[in-house]
PDB file of C-alpha atoms in Angstrom:
ATOM      1  CA  UNK A 810       9.928 -12.609  -2.289  1.00 85.00           C
ATOM      2  CA  UNK A 811       9.758  -8.821  -1.591  1.00 91.00           C
ATOM      3  CA  UNK A 812      10.358  -7.266   2.042  1.00 91.00           C
ATOM      4  CA  UNK A 813      11.609  -3.873   2.890  1.00 94.00           C
ATOM      5  CA  UNK A 814      13.578  -4.468   6.359  1.00 93.00           C
ATOM      6  CA  UNK A 815      15.080  -1.697   8.282  1.00 95.00           C
ATOM      7  CA  UNK A 816      18.691  -2.206   7.423  1.00 96.00           C
ATOM      8  CA  UNK A 817      17.330  -2.182   3.535  1.00 96.00           C
ATOM      9  CA  UNK A 818      15.021   1.085   4.409  1.00 96.00           C
ATOM     10  CA  UNK A 819      18.006   2.952   5.888  1.00 96.00           C
ATOM     11  CA  UNK A 820      20.159   1.880   2.502  1.00 97.00           C
ATOM     12  CA  UNK A 821      17.206   3.152   0.326  1.00 98.00           C
ATOM     13  CA  UNK A 822      17.197   6.469   2.402  1.00 97.00           C
ATOM     14  CA  UNK A 823      20.842   7.056   2.233  1.00 97.00           C
ATOM     15  CA  UNK A 824      21.101   6.127  -1.877  1.00 96.00           C
ATOM     16  CA  UNK A 825      18.160   8.511  -2.581  1.00 97.00           C
ATOM     17  CA  UNK A 826      19.216  11.143  -0.159  1.00 96.00           C
ATOM     18  CA  UNK A 827      15.800  11.475   1.307  1.00 97.00           C
ATOM     19  CA  UNK A 828      13.276   9.662   3.752  1.00 96.00           C
ATOM     20  CA  UNK A 829      10.866   6.665   2.857  1.00 96.00           C
ATOM     21  CA  UNK A 830       7.717   8.982   2.889  1.00 97.00           C
ATOM     22  CA  UNK A 831       9.333  11.399   0.536  1.00 97.00           C
ATOM     23  CA  UNK A 832      10.216   8.283  -1.742  1.00 98.00           C
ATOM     24  CA  UNK A 833       6.735   6.609  -1.319  1.00 97.00           C
ATOM     25  CA  UNK A 834       5.257   9.829  -2.206  1.00 96.00           C
ATOM     26  CA  UNK A 835       7.057  10.428  -5.191  1.00 97.00           C
ATOM     27  CA  UNK A 836       6.252   6.621  -6.535  1.00 97.00           C
ATOM     28  CA  UNK A 837       2.505   7.374  -5.525  1.00 95.00           C
ATOM     29  CA  UNK A 838       2.358  10.482  -7.582  1.00 94.00           C
ATOM     30  CA  UNK A 839       0.359   9.568 -10.457  1.00 93.00           C
ATOM     31  CA  UNK A 840      -1.105   6.318  -9.320  1.00 94.00           C
ATOM     32  CA  UNK A 841      -4.752   6.096  -8.585  1.00 92.00           C
ATOM     33  CA  UNK A 842      -7.200   3.685  -7.609  1.00 88.00           C
ATOM     34  CA  UNK A 843     -10.549   3.105  -9.718  1.00 90.00           C
ATOM     35  CA  UNK A 844     -13.004   0.623  -8.728  1.00 91.00           C
ATOM     36  CA  UNK A 845     -10.208  -1.629  -6.976  1.00 85.00           C
ATOM     37  CA  UNK A 846      -8.095  -1.234 -10.250  1.00 88.00           C
ATOM     38  CA  UNK A 847      -4.684   0.370 -10.261  1.00 88.00           C
ATOM     39  CA  UNK A 848      -4.408   3.040 -12.754  1.00 88.00           C
ATOM     40  CA  UNK A 849      -1.032   4.759 -13.789  1.00 92.00           C
ATOM     41  CA  UNK A 850      -0.754   8.147 -15.192  1.00 91.00           C
ATOM     42  CA  UNK A 851       2.739   8.667 -16.438  1.00 92.00           C
ATOM     43  CA  UNK A 852       2.404  12.751 -17.222  1.00 91.00           C
ATOM     44  CA  UNK A 853       1.556  12.998 -13.287  1.00 93.00           C
ATOM     45  CA  UNK A 854       4.497  10.791 -12.103  1.00 92.00           C
ATOM     46  CA  UNK A 855       7.348  12.205  -9.947  1.00 92.00           C
ATOM     47  CA  UNK A 856       9.692   9.045  -9.229  1.00 94.00           C
ATOM     48  CA  UNK A 857      12.920   8.923 -10.328  1.00 96.00           C
ATOM     49  CA  UNK A 858      14.022   5.564 -11.963  1.00 95.00           C
ATOM     50  CA  UNK A 859      16.616   4.930  -8.999  1.00 96.00           C
ATOM     51  CA  UNK A 860      13.689   5.407  -6.810  1.00 96.00           C
ATOM     52  CA  UNK A 861      12.082   2.294  -8.796  1.00 96.00           C
ATOM     53  CA  UNK A 862      15.321   0.146  -9.202  1.00 97.00           C
ATOM     54  CA  UNK A 863      16.681   0.545  -5.797  1.00 97.00           C
ATOM     55  CA  UNK A 864      13.142  -0.268  -4.132  1.00 97.00           C
ATOM     56  CA  UNK A 865      12.980  -3.378  -5.966  1.00 96.00           C
ATOM     57  CA  UNK A 866      16.577  -4.563  -5.366  1.00 96.00           C
ATOM     58  CA  UNK A 867      16.805  -3.605  -1.787  1.00 97.00           C
ATOM     59  CA  UNK A 868      13.344  -5.456  -1.159  1.00 96.00           C
ATOM     60  CA  UNK A 869      14.458  -8.689  -2.930  1.00 95.00           C
ATOM     61  CA  UNK A 870      17.923  -8.438  -0.713  1.00 96.00           C
ATOM     62  CA  UNK A 871      15.154  -8.360   2.402  1.00 94.00           C
ATOM     63  CA  UNK A 872      12.839 -10.925   1.227  1.00 92.00           C
ATOM     64  CA  UNK A 873      15.986 -13.440   0.877  1.00 92.00           C
ATOM     65  CA  UNK A 874      14.235 -15.386  -1.538  1.00 88.00           C
ATOM     66  CA  UNK A 875      12.419 -15.373  -5.183  1.00 80.00           C
ATOM     67  CA  UNK A 876      11.253 -17.451  -8.076  1.00 80.00           C
ATOM     68  CA  UNK A 877      12.827 -17.652 -11.566  1.00 78.00           C
ATOM     69  CA  UNK A 878      11.587 -19.676 -13.913  1.00 86.00           C
ATOM     70  CA  UNK A 879       9.227 -21.192 -11.602  1.00 89.00           C
ATOM     71  CA  UNK A 880      12.288 -22.292  -9.738  1.00 87.00           C
ATOM     72  CA  UNK A 881      13.236 -20.970  -5.977  1.00 88.00           C
ATOM     73  CA  UNK A 882      16.310 -19.104  -5.755  1.00 86.00           C
ATOM     74  CA  UNK A 883      18.126 -17.597  -2.654  1.00 92.00           C
ATOM     75  CA  UNK A 884      18.550 -13.918  -3.187  1.00 92.00           C
ATOM     76  CA  UNK A 885      21.539 -12.457  -2.069  1.00 93.00           C
ATOM     77  CA  UNK A 886      22.760  -8.806  -2.604  1.00 94.00           C
ATOM     78  CA  UNK A 887      24.964  -9.791  -5.822  1.00 94.00           C
ATOM     79  CA  UNK A 888      21.642 -11.539  -6.901  1.00 91.00           C
ATOM     80  CA  UNK A 889      19.445  -9.161  -6.267  1.00 93.00           C
ATOM     81  CA  UNK A 890      21.441  -6.795  -8.482  1.00 94.00           C
ATOM     82  CA  UNK A 891      21.435  -9.059 -11.209  1.00 91.00           C
ATOM     83  CA  UNK A 892      17.684  -9.979 -11.119  1.00 90.00           C
ATOM     84  CA  UNK A 893      16.859  -6.085 -11.525  1.00 93.00           C
ATOM     85  CA  UNK A 894      19.336  -5.676 -14.012  1.00 93.00           C
ATOM     86  CA  UNK A 895      18.368  -8.642 -16.410  1.00 91.00           C
ATOM     87  CA  UNK A 896      14.332  -8.323 -15.389  1.00 88.00           C
ATOM     88  CA  UNK A 897      13.477  -4.563 -14.364  1.00 92.00           C
ATOM     89  CA  UNK A 898      15.904  -2.441 -16.708  1.00 94.00           C
ATOM     90  CA  UNK A 899      14.651  -4.410 -19.803  1.00 91.00           C
ATOM     91  CA  UNK A 900      10.861  -3.953 -18.869  1.00 93.00           C
ATOM     92  CA  UNK A 901       8.482  -1.085 -19.333  1.00 92.00           C
ATOM     93  CA  UNK A 902       9.069   1.261 -16.584  1.00 94.00           C
ATOM     94  CA  UNK A 903       5.667   1.151 -15.879  1.00 93.00           C
ATOM     95  CA  UNK A 904       5.927  -2.652 -14.422  1.00 94.00           C
ATOM     96  CA  UNK A 905       8.876  -1.414 -12.253  1.00 95.00           C
ATOM     97  CA  UNK A 906       6.929   1.409 -11.101  1.00 95.00           C
ATOM     98  CA  UNK A 907       3.765  -0.807 -10.019  1.00 94.00           C
ATOM     99  CA  UNK A 908       6.152  -2.812  -8.310  1.00 95.00           C
ATOM    100  CA  UNK A 909       8.031  -0.444  -6.347  1.00 96.00           C
ATOM    101  CA  UNK A 910       4.531   1.217  -5.303  1.00 96.00           C
ATOM    102  CA  UNK A 911       3.744  -2.446  -4.021  1.00 94.00           C
ATOM    103  CA  UNK A 912       6.635  -2.858  -1.910  1.00 96.00           C
ATOM    104  CA  UNK A 913       6.406   0.693  -0.522  1.00 97.00           C
ATOM    105  CA  UNK A 914       2.852   0.375   0.505  1.00 94.00           C
ATOM    106  CA  UNK A 915       3.224  -2.962   1.998  1.00 93.00           C
ATOM    107  CA  UNK A 916       6.106  -1.662   4.322  1.00 93.00           C
ATOM    108  CA  UNK A 917       4.425   1.758   5.011  1.00 93.00           C
ATOM    109  CA  UNK A 918       0.598   0.977   4.814  1.00 89.00           C
ATOM    110  CA  UNK A 919       0.845  -2.757   5.998  1.00 87.00           C
ATOM    111  CA  UNK A 920      -0.175  -5.838   3.818  1.00 81.00           C
ATOM    112  CA  UNK A 921      -2.568  -8.790   4.901  1.00 78.00           C
ATOM    113  CA  UNK A 922      -2.329 -11.619   2.314  1.00 75.00           C
ATOM    114  CA  UNK A 923      -5.785 -12.728   1.096  1.00 77.00           C
ATOM    115  CA  UNK A 924      -6.697 -15.606   3.276  1.00 81.00           C
ATOM    116  CA  UNK A 925      -7.059 -18.854   1.705  1.00 78.00           C
ATOM    117  CA  UNK A 926     -10.350 -20.188   1.287  1.00 74.00           C
ATOM    118  CA  UNK A 927     -10.687 -23.223   3.448  1.00 67.00           C
ATOM    119  CA  UNK A 928     -11.608 -26.322   1.305  1.00 67.00           C
ATOM    120  CA  UNK A 929     -14.472 -28.110   2.645  1.00 65.00           C
ATOM    121  CA  UNK A 930     -13.769 -31.637   4.123  1.00 65.00           C
ATOM    122  CA  UNK A 931     -14.989 -34.391   1.898  1.00 66.00           C
ATOM    123  CA  UNK A 932     -15.922 -37.839   3.343  1.00 65.00           C
ATOM    124  CA  UNK A 933     -14.867 -40.690   1.571  1.00 63.00           C
ATOM    125  CA  UNK A 934     -17.736 -42.203   0.056  1.00 62.00           C
ATOM    126  CA  UNK A 935     -18.517 -45.963   0.506  1.00 63.00           C
ATOM    127  CA  UNK A 936     -20.193 -48.283  -1.874  1.00 61.00           C
ATOM    128  CA  UNK A 937     -23.542 -48.830  -0.776  1.00 62.00           C
ATOM    129  CA  UNK A 938     -23.566 -52.869   0.604  1.00 63.00           C
ATOM    130  CA  UNK A 939     -26.688 -54.986   0.125  1.00 58.00           C
ATOM    131  CA  UNK A 940     -28.828 -55.517   3.095  1.00 60.00           C
ATOM    132  CA  UNK A 941     -29.872 -59.172   1.855  1.00 57.00           C
ATOM    133  CA  UNK A 942     -27.742 -62.076   3.357  1.00 58.00           C
ATOM    134  CA  UNK A 943     -27.586 -63.882   0.128  1.00 55.00           C
ATOM    135  CA  UNK A 944     -26.802 -63.220  -3.264  1.00 54.00           C
ATOM    136  CA  UNK A 945     -29.438 -65.230  -4.687  1.00 54.00           C
ATOM    137  CA  UNK A 946     -32.459 -63.640  -6.092  1.00 56.00           C
ATOM    138  CA  UNK A 947     -35.704 -63.819  -4.257  1.00 56.00           C
ATOM    139  CA  UNK A 948     -37.447 -66.873  -5.528  1.00 55.00           C
ATOM    140  CA  UNK A 949     -40.793 -66.105  -7.437  1.00 56.00           C
ATOM    141  CA  UNK A 950     -44.288 -66.728  -5.748  1.00 56.00           C
ATOM    142  CA  UNK A 951     -45.119 -70.487  -6.572  1.00 57.00           C
ATOM    143  CA  UNK A 952     -48.045 -70.733  -8.746  1.00 55.00           C
ATOM    144  CA  UNK A 953     -51.147 -72.960  -7.640  1.00 56.00           C
ATOM    145  CA  UNK A 954     -50.910 -76.546  -8.822  1.00 56.00           C
ATOM    146  CA  UNK A 955     -54.522 -77.163  -8.926  1.00 57.00           C
ATOM    147  CA  UNK A 956     -54.556 -79.600  -5.936  1.00 54.00           C
ATOM    148  CA  UNK A 957     -56.334 -79.272  -2.951  1.00 50.00           C
TER     149      UNK A 957
END
């Protein structure tokens, strides 16, 4: 879970030597939306790798929790550093670039998680009950006996 809270924003600005909007601008440079799809053009990028990794590390600290191999984990400053070193440093920079852009965008532009679609309420269906009183079959009409 990523969350850049004020203490983490202050540390990001201090470590990067500039304001959060300047960092955000560098990270966004070279990233575009086309028909709702994020497109990255690395030749136009301006971000430093430290912009990316520090944003991710500090957002992990601010979020305080994460998921590793499907299991929830508490995230401290040390854990965040180890997670970034283990997963971000060895992955393609394009992934860290997209993650940092999403983190900064959520903090600066805002983020509304998609609303979960309400599941329709399903009534329990009961088996239909017979309306006849007995369980014996209806008697067949009697045949004429020829008596009058």
